[in-house]
Short mmCIF file of C-alpha atoms and ligand atoms in Angstrom, two decimals:
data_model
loop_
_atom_site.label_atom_id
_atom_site.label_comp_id
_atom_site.label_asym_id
_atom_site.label_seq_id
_atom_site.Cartn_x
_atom_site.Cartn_y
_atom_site.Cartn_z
CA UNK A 226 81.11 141.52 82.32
CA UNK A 227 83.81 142.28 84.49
CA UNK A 228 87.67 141.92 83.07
CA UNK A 229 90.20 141.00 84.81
CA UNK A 230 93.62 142.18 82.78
CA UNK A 231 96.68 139.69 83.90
CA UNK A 232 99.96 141.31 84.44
CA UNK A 233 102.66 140.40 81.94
CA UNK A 234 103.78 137.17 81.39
CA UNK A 235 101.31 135.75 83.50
CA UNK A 236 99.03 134.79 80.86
CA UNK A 237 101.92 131.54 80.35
CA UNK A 238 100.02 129.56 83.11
CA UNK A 239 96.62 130.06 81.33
CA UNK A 240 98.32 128.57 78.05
CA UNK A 241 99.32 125.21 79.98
CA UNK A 242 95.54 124.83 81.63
CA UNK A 243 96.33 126.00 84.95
CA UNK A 244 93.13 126.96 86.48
CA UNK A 245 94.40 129.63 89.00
CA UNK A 246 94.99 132.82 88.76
CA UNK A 247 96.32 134.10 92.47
CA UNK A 248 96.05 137.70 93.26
CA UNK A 249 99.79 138.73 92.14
CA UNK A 250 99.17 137.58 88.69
CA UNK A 251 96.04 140.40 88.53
CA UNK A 252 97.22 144.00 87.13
CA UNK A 253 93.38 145.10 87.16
CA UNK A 254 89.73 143.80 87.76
CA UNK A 255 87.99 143.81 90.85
CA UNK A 256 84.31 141.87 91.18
CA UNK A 257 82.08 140.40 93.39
CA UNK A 258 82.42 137.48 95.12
CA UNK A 259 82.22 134.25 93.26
CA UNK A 260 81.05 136.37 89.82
CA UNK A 261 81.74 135.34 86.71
CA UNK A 262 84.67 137.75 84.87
CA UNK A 263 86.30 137.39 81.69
CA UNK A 264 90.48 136.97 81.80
CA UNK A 265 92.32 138.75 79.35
CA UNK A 266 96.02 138.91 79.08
CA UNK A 267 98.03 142.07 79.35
CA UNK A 268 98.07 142.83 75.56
CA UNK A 269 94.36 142.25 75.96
CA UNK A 270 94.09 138.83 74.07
CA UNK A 271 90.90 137.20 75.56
CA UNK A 272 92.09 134.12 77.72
CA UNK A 273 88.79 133.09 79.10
CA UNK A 274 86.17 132.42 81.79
CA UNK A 275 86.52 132.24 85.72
CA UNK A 276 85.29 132.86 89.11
CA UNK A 277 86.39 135.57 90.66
CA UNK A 278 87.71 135.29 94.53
CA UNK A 279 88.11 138.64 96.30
CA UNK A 280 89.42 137.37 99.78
CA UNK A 281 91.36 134.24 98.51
CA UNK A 282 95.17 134.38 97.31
CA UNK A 283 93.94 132.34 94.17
CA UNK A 284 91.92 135.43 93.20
CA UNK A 285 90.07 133.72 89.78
CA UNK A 286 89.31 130.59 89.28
CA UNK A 287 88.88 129.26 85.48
CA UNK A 288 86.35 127.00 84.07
CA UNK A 289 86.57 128.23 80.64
CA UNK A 290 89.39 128.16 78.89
CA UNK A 291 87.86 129.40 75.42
CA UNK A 292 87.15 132.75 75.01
CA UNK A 293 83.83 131.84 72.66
CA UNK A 294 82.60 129.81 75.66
CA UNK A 295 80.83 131.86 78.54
CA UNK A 296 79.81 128.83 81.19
CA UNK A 297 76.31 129.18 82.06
CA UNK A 298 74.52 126.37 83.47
CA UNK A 299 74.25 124.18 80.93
CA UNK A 300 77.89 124.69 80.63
CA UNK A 301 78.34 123.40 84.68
CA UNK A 302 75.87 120.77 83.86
CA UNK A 303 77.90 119.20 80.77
CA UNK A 304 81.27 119.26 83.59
CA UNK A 305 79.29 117.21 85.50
CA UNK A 306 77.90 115.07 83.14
CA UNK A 307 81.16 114.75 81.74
CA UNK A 308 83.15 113.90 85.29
CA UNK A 309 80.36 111.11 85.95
CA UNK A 310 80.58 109.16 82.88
CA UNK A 311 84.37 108.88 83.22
CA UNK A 312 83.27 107.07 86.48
CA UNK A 313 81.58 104.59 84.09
CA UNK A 314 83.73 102.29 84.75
CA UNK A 315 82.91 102.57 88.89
CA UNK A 316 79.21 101.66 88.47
CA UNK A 317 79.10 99.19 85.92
CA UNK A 318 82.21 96.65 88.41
CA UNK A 319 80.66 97.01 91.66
CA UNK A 320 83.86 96.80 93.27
CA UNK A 321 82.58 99.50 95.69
CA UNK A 322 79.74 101.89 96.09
CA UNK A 323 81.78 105.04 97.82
CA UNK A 324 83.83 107.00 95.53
CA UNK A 325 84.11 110.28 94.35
CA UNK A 326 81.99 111.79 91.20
CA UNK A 327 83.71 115.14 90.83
CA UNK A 328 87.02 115.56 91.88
CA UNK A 329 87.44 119.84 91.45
CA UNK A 330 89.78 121.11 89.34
CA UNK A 331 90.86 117.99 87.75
CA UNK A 332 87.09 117.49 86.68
CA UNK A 333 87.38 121.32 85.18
CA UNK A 334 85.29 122.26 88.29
CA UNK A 335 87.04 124.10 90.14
CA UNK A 336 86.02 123.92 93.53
CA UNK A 337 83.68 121.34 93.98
CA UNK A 338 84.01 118.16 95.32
CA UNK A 339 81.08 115.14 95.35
CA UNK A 340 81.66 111.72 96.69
CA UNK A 341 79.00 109.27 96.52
CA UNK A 342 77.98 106.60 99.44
CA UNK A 343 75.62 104.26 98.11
CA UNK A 344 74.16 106.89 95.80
CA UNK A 345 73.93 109.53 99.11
CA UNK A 346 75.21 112.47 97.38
CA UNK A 347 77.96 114.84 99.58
CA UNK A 348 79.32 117.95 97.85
CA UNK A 349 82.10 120.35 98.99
CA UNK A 350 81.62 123.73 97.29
CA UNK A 351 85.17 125.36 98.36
CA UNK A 352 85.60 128.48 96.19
CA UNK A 353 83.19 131.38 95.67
CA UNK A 354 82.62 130.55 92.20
CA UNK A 355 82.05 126.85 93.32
CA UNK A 356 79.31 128.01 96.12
CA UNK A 357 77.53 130.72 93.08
CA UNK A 358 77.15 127.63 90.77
CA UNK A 359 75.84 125.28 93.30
CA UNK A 360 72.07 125.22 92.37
CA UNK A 361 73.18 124.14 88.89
CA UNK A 362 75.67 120.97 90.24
CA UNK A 363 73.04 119.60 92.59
CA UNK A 364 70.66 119.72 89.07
CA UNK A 365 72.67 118.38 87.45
CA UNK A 366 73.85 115.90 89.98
CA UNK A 367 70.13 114.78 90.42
CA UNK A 368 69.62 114.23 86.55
CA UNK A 369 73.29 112.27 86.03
CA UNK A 370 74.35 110.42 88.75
CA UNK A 371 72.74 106.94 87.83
CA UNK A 372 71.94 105.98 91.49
CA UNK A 373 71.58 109.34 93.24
CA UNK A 374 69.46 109.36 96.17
CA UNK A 375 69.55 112.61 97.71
CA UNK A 376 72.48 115.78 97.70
CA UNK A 377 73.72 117.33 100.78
CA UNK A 378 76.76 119.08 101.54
CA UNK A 379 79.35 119.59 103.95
CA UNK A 380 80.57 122.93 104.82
CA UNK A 381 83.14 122.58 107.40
CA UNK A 382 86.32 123.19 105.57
CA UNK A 383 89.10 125.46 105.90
CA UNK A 384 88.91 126.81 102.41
CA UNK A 385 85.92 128.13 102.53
CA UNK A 386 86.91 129.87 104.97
CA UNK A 387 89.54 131.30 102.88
CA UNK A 388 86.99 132.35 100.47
CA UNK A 389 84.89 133.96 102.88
CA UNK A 390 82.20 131.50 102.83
CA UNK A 391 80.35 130.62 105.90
CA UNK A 392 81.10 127.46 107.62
CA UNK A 393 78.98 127.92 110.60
CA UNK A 394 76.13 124.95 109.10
CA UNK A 395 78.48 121.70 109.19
CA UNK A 396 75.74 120.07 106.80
CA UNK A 397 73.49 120.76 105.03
CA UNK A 398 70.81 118.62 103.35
CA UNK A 399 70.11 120.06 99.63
CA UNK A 400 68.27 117.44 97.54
CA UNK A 401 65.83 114.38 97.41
CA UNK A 402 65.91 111.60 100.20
CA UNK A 403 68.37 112.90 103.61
CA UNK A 404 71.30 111.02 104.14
CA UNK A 405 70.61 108.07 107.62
CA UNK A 406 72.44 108.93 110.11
CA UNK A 407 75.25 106.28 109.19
CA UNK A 408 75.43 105.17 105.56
CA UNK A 409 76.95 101.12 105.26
CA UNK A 410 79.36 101.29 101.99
CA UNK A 411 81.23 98.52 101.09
CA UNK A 412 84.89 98.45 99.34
CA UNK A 413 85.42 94.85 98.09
CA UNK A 414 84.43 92.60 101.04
CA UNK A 415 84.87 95.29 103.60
CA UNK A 416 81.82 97.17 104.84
CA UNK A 417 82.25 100.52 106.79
CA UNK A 418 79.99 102.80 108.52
CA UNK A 419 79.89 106.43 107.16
CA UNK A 420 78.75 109.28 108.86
CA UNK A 421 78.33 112.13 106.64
CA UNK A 422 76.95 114.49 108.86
CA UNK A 423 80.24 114.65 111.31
CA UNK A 424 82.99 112.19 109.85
CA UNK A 425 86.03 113.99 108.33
CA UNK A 426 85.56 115.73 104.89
CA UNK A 427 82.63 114.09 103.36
CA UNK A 428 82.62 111.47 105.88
CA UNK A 429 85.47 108.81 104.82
CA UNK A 430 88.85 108.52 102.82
CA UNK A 431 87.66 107.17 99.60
CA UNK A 432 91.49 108.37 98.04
CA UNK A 433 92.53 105.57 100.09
CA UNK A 434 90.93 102.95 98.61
CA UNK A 435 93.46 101.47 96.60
CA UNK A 436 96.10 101.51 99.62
CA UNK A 437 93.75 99.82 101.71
CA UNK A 438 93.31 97.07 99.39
CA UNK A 439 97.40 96.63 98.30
CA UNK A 440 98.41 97.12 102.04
CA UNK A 441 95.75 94.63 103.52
CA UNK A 442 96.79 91.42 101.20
CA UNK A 443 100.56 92.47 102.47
CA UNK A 444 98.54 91.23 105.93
CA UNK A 445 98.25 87.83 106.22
CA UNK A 446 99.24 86.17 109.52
CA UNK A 447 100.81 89.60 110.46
CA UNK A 448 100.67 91.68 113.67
CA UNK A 449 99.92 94.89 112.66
CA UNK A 450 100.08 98.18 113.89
CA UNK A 451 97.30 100.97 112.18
CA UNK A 452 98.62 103.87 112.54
CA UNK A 453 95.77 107.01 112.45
CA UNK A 454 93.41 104.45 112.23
CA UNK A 455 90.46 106.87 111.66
CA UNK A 456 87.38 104.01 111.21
CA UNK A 457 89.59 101.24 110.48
CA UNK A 458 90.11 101.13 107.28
CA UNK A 459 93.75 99.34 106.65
CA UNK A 460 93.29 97.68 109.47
CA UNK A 461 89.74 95.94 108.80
CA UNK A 462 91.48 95.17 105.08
CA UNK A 463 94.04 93.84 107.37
CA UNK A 464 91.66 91.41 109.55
CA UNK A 465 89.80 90.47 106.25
CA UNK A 466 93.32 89.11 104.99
CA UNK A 467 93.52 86.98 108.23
CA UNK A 468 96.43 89.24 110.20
CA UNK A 469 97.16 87.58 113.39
CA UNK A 470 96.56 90.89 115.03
CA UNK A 471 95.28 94.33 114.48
CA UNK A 472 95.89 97.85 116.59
CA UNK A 473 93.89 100.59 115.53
CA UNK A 474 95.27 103.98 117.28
CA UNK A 475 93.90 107.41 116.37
CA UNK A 476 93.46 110.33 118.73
CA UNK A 477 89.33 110.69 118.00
CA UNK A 478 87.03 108.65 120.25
CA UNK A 479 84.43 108.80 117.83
CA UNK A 480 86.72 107.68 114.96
CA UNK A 481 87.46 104.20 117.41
CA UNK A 482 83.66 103.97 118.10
CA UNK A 483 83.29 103.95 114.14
CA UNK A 484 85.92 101.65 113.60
CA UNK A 485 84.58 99.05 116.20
CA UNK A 486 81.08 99.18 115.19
CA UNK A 487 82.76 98.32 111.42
CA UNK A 488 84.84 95.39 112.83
CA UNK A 489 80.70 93.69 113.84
CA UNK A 490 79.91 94.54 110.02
CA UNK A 491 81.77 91.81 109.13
CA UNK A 492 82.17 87.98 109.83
CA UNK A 493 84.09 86.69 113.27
CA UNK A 494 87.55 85.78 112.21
CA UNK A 495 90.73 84.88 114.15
CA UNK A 496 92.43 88.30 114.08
CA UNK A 497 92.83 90.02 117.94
CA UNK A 498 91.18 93.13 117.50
CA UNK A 499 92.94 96.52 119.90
CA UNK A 500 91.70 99.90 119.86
CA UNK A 501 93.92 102.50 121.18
CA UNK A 502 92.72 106.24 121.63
CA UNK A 503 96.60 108.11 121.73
CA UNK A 504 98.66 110.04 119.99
CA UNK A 505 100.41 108.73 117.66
CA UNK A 506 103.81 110.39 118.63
CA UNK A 507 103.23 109.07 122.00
CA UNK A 508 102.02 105.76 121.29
CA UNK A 509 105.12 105.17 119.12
CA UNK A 510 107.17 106.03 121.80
CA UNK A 511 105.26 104.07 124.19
CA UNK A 512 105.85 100.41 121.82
CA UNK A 513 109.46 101.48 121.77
CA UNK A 514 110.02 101.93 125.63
CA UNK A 515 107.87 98.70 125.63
CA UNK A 516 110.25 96.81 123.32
CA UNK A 517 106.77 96.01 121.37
CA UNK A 518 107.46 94.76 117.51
CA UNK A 519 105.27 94.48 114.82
CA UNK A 520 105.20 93.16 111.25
CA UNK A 521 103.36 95.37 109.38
CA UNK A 522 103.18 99.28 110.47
CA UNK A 523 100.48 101.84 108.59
CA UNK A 524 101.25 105.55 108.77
CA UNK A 525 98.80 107.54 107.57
CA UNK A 526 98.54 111.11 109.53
CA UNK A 527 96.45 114.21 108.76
CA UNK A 528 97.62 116.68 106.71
CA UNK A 529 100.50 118.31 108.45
CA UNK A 530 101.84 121.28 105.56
CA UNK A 531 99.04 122.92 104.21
CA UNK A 532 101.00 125.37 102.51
CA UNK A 533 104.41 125.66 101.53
CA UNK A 534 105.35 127.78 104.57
CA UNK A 535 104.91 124.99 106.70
CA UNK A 536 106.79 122.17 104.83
CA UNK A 537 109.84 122.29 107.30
CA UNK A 538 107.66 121.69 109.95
CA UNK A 539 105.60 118.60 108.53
CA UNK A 540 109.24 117.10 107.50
CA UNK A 541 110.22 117.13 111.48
CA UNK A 542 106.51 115.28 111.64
CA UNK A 543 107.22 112.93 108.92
CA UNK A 544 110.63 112.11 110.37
CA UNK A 545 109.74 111.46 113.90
CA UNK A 546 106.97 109.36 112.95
CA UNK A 547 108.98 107.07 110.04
CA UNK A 548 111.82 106.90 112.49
CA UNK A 549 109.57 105.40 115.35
CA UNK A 550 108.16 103.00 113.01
CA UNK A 551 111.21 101.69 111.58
CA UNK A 552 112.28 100.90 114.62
CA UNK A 553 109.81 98.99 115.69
CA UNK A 554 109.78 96.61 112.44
CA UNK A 555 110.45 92.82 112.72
CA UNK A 556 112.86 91.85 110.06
CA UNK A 557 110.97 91.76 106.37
CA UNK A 558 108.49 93.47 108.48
CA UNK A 559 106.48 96.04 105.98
CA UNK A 560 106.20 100.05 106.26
CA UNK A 561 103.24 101.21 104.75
CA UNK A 562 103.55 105.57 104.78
CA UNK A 563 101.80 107.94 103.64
CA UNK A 564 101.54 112.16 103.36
CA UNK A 565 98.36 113.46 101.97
CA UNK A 566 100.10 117.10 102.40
CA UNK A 567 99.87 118.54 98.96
CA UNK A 568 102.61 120.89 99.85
CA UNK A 569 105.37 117.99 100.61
CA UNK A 570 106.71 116.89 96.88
CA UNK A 571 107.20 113.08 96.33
CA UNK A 572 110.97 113.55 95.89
CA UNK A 573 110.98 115.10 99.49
CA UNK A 574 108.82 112.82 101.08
CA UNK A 575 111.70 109.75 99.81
CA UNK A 576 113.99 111.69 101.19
CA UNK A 577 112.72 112.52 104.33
CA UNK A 578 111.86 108.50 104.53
CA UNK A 579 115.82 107.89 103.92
CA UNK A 580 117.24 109.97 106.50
CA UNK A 581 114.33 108.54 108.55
CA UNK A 582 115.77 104.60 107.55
CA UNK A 583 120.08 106.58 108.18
CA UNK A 584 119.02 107.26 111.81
CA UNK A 585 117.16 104.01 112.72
CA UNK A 586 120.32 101.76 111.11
CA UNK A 587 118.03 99.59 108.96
CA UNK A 588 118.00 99.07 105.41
CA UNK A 589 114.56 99.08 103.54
CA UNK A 590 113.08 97.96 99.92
CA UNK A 591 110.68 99.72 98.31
CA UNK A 592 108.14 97.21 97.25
CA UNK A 593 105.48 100.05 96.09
CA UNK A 594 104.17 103.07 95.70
CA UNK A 595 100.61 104.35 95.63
CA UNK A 596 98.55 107.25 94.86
CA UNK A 597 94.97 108.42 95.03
CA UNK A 598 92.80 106.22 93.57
CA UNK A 599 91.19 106.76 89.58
CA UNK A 600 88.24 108.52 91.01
CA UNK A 601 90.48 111.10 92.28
CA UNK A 602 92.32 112.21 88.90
CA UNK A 603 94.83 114.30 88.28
CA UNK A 604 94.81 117.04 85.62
CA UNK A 605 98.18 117.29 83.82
CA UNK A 606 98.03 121.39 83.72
CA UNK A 607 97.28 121.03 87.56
CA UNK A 608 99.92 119.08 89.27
CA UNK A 609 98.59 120.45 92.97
CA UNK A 610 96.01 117.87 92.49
CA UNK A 611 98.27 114.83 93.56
CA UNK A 612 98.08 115.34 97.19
CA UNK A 613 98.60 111.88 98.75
CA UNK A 614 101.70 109.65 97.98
CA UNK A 615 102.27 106.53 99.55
CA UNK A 616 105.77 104.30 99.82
CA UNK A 617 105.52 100.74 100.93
CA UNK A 618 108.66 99.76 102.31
CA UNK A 619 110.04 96.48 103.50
CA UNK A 620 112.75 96.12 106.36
CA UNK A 621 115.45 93.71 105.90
N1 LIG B 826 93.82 105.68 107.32
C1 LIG B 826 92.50 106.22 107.49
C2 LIG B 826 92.47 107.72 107.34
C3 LIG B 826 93.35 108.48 108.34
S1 LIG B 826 92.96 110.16 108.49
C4 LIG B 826 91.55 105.52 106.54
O1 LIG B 826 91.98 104.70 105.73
O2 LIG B 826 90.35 105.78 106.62
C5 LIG B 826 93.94 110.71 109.80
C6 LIG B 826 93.47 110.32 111.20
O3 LIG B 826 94.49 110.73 112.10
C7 LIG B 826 92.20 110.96 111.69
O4 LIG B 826 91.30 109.95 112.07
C8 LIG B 826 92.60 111.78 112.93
O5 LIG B 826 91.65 111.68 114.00
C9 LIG B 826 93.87 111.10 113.34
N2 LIG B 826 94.88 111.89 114.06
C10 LIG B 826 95.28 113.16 113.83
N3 LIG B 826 96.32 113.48 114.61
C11 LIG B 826 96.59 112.39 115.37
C12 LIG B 826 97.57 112.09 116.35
N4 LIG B 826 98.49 112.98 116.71
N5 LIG B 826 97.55 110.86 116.91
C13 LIG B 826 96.63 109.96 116.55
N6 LIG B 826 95.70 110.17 115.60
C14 LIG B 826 95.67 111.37 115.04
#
């Protein structure tokens, strides 16, 4: 087997369970894509187990961390096995049928993502390693997932491209029954539409469960504004709460077409239903020229840093969109915000938020924070894995 000798030093991020090696950590060792190479520090002590990534920055990828323990398949199989009976707890309430099985890294799988829609399987296999080992997940998906269905997978990501895997094939159908073409999920008493085959990632935003939920019971009687809408999601929490009204705005047609055919899903109610197809930035501005208010306002925008290159940019982003909002608050009126940038640090998202509250002249509580939901854990040794933060802010 290949070795891959770390220069020195480097071996200290090994030691706290970091699963990454990037490419100037790496004194020697080349291998093929996504094989399987031994890590050894620069004294030679054996470290352990990873994939190894020729075209990516994060050059190896760990999975074992004990140099007695080469993973094999049955090795993958017991990470899955493992990552789905910590979800125990997701099958047995019922709460909701959509949530994620194996969340990467955090799950000691590096690379591979599956979220479940009413037992519809859909992987993301991101790294090299993560595509070599694939035959094994889907096994062992098949033989542990208590409701499973069928696997497919999505391919459409930006880091496989990274990796140098092909992302021509959006999806791909792997295992058992195929996916319908839209998959109903519930999440408490609201139902939603999935479509797995062309919806974002694996179709929806299952880390956003537990936002939807806190920021729609914040929703009663409220006008709200729904800020990157995508199918609806805070904002159908929002009507299920009995808002007064709800604006969905998001710049993809199809994401609108989604979120209407969710609003039928569920029971007439009271709540007067918009649907906006805009730019946020613009829209914002629009209100504001308009001398529109609203009482509750949901920010939740795409990733804008990827990488930590582009935080200064994002922060501009952030800004301009927090600042908009703010303004447009009714007193006690709520600010629900979000960045699910993994590059933008809590601390600088607050602060960001406070310059954002200096320049609109209002003075705001935070009333909560939130975080991806249980299903998306977070491995101590790998911070990187908390991605999405959310402040809930009320104006006085
Ligand atoms: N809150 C949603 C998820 C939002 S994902 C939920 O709970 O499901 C981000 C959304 O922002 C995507 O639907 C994308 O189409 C939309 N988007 C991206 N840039 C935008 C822009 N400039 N203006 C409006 N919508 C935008």
């Amino acid at each position: 087997m290949t070795r891959v000798i770390l220069k020195p030093g480097r071996e200290r991020s090994v030691a706290r369970r970091h699963p990454w090696i990037l490419s100037g950590a790496v004194a020697e060792g080349d291998a093929a894509c996504g094989e399987t190479v031994e890590v050894v520090s620069s004294a030679g002590a054996p470290l352990g187990y990873g994939s190894f990534s020729p075209q990516s920055q994060i050059r190896v990828r760990l999975l074992s961390f004990d140099p007695a323990v080469v993973p094999d398949a049955a090795f993958i199989a017991d990470k899955v096995a493992a990552a789905i009976a910590r979800r125990a707890d997701f099958f047995v309430r019922g709460e909701t049928n959509a949530f994620r099985l194996v969340n990467a890294e955090s799950d000691g799988l590096s690379g591979v993502v599956v979220d479940s829609y009413a037992g519809h399987l859909v992987c993301q296999f991101t790294s090299a390693g993560a595509e070599q080992w694939k035959e094994a997940v889907v096994a062992a998906l098949q033989k542990f997932a208590p409701d499973c269905r069928g696997v497919s997978e999505r391919c459409d990501n930006k880091s496989r491209a990274r990796e140098g895997l092909p992302t021509d094939v959006p999806f791909r159908h792997l295992a058992g029954a195929e996916p319908p073409e839209l998959i109903e999920i519930f999440e408490g008493e609201v139902a939603f539409l999935v479509d797995v085959r062309k919806g974002h990632k694996t179709g929806f935003y299952l880390d956003q469960r537990e936002a939807r939920r806190l920021v729609g019971a914040l929703a009663n009687g409220a006008d709200v504004l729904n800020c990157f809408s995508y199918t609806g999601g805070f904002g159908l929490f929002a009507r299920a709460a009995g808002a007064a009204s709800v604006t969905q705005v998001d710049v993809s047609a199809d994401a609108l077409a989604l979120a209407r055919k969710n609003e039928a899903l569920a029971h007439l109610c009271g709540t007067k239903m918009d649907y906006v197809e805009a730019d946020v930035f613009q829209y914002l501005r629009a209100c504001r020229d308009a001398g529109r208010t609203f009482d509750l306002i949901v920010l939740d925008p795409p990733k804008f840093a990827e990488f930590k290159s582009q935080v200064m940019r994002a922060a501009r982003g952030y800004k301009d969109i927090n600042l908009l909002a703010m303004k447009l608050l009714r007193p006690n009126g709520i600010l629900a915000t979000f960045s699910c940038s993994g590059a933008m640090t809590g601390e600088l998202f607050d602060k960001i938020l406070a310059e954002a509250a200096a320049d609109a002249r209002r003075d705001f509580q935070m009333i909560a924070r939130t975080r991806q939901g249980a299903d998306h854990p977070v491995a101590l040794g790998f911070p990187e894995g908390l991605y999405l933060k959310g402040v809930i802010l009320r104006a006085l």
